[in-house]
PDB file of C-alpha atoms in Angstrom:
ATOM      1  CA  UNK A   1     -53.066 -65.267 -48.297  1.00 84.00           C
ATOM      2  CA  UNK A   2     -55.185 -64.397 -45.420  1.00 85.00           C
ATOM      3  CA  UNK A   3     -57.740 -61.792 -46.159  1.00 88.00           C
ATOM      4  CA  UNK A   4     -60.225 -59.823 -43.669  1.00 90.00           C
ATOM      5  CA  UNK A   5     -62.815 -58.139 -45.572  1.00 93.00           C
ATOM      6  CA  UNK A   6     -65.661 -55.891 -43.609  1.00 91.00           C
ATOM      7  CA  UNK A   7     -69.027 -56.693 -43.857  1.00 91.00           C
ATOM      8  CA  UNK A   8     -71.252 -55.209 -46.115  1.00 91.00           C
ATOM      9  CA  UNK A   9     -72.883 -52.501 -43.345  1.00 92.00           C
ATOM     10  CA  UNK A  10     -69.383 -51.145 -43.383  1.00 89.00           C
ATOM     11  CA  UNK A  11     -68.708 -51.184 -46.872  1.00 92.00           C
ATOM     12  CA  UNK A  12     -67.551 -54.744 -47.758  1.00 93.00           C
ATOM     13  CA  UNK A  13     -63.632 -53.721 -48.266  1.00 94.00           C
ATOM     14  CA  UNK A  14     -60.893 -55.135 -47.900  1.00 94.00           C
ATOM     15  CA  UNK A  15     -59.251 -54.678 -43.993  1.00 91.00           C
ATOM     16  CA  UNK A  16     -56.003 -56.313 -44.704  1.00 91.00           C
ATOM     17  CA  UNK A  17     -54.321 -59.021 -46.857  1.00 90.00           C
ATOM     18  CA  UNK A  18     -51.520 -60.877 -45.155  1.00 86.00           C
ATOM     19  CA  UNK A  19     -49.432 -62.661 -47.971  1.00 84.00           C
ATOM     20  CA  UNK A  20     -48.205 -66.526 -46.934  1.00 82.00           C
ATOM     21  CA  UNK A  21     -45.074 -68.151 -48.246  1.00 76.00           C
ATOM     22  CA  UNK A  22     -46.943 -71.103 -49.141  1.00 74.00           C
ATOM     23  CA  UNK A  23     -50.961 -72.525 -49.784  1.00 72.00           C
ATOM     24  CA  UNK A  24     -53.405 -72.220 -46.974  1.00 76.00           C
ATOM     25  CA  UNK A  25     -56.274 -75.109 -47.618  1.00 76.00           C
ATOM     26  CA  UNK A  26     -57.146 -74.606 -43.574  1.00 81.00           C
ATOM     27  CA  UNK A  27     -59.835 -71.973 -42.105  1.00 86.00           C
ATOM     28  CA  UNK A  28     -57.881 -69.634 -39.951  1.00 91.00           C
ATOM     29  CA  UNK A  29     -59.036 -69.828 -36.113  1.00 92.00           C
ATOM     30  CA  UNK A  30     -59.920 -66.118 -34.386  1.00 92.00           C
ATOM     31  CA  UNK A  31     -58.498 -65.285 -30.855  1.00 94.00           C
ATOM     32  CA  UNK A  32     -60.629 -62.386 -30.057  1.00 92.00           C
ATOM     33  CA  UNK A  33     -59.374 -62.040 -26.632  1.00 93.00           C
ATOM     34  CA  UNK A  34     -55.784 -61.739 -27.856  1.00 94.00           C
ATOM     35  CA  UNK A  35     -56.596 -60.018 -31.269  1.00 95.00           C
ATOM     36  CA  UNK A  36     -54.787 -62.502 -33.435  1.00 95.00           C
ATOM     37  CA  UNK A  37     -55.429 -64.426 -36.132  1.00 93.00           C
ATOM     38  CA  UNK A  38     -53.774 -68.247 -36.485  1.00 92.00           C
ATOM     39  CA  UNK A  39     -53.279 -69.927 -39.624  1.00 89.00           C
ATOM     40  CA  UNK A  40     -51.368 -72.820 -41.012  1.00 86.00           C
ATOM     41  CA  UNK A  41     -49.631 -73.188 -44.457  1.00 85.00           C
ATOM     42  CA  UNK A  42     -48.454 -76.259 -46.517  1.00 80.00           C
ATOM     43  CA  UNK A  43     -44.414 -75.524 -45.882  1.00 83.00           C
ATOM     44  CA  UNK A  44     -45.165 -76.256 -41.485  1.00 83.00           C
ATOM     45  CA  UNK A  45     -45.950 -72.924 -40.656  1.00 87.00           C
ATOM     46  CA  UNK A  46     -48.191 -71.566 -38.291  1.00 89.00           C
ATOM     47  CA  UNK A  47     -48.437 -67.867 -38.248  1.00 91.00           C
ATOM     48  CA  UNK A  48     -50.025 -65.469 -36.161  1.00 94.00           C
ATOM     49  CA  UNK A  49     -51.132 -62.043 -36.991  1.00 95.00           C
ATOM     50  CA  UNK A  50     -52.874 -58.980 -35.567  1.00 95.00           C
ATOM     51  CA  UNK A  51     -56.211 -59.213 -36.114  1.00 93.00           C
ATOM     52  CA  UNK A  52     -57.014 -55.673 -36.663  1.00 92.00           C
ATOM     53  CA  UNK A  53     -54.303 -54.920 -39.192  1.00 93.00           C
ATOM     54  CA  UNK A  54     -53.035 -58.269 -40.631  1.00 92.00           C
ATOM     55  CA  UNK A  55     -49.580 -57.225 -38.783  1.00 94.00           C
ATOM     56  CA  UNK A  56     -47.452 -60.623 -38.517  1.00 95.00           C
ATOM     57  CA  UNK A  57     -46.307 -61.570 -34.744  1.00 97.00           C
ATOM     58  CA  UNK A  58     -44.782 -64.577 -34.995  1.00 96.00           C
ATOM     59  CA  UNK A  59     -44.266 -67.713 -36.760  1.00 94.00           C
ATOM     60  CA  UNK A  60     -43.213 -70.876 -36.165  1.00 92.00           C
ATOM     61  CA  UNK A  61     -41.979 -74.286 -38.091  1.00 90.00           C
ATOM     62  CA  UNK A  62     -43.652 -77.412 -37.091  1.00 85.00           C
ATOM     63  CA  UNK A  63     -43.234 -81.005 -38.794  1.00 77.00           C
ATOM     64  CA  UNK A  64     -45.724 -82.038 -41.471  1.00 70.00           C
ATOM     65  CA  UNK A  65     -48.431 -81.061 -43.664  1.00 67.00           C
ATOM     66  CA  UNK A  66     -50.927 -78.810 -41.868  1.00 67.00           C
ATOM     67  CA  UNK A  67     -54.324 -79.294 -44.364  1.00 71.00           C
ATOM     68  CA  UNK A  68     -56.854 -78.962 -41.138  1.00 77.00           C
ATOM     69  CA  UNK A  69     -57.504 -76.706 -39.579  1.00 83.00           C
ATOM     70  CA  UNK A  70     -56.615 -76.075 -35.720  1.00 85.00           C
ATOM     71  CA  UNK A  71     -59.399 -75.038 -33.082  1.00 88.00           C
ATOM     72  CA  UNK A  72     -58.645 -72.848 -29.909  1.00 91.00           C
ATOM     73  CA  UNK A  73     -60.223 -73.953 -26.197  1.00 91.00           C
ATOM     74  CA  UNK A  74     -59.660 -71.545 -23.139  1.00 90.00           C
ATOM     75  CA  UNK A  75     -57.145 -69.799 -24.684  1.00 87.00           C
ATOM     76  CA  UNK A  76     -55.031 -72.980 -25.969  1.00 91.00           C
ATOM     77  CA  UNK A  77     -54.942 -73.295 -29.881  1.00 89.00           C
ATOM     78  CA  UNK A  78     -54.563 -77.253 -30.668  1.00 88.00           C
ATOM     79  CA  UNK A  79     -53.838 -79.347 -33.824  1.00 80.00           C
TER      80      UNK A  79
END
C-alpha cells in the first residue's frame, strides 16, 4: 500500500492509504508539478495517483519485476 502521512506540525495522521494489488519493495517517486504519485508493484504495474488524496489515475502493465525504484527528470519518469 502506499501511505501519505502528515508531518508531525500537522498532526502526524494519516492523509490517505492507496491499497496495491500486489508488494511494493520500491520508494514511490513525487511529481509535484503534476500532483501525482508513481509507484511500481511486483505483478508489472505502475500506478499513478493523486497526490493530495491517494485518488488512482491510471495504471498500466509493463513486462517484468519492478523491485527499483524509478526516478523522474524534467517531467519524464524513467525505469
Amino acid at each position: 500500500a502506499l501511505f501519505c502521512i502528515a508531518p508531525a506540525e500537522r498532526g502526524g495522521e494519516v492523509v490517505f492509504r492507496h491499497g496495491l494489488p500486489a508488494h511494493c519493495d520500491c520508494s514511490p517517486v513525487l511529481d509535484p508539478v503534476r500532483r501525482r504519485v508513481y509507484a511500481f508493484d511486483r505483478s508489472g504495474q505502475l500506478h499513478a495517483v493523486d497526490m493530495d488524496d491517494g485518488r488512482p489515475l491510471w495504471r498500466a502493465s509493463l513486462d517484468g519485476d519492478h523491485v527499483h525504484s524509478p526516478c523522474m527528470a524534467d517531467g519524464t519518469l524513467y525505469f
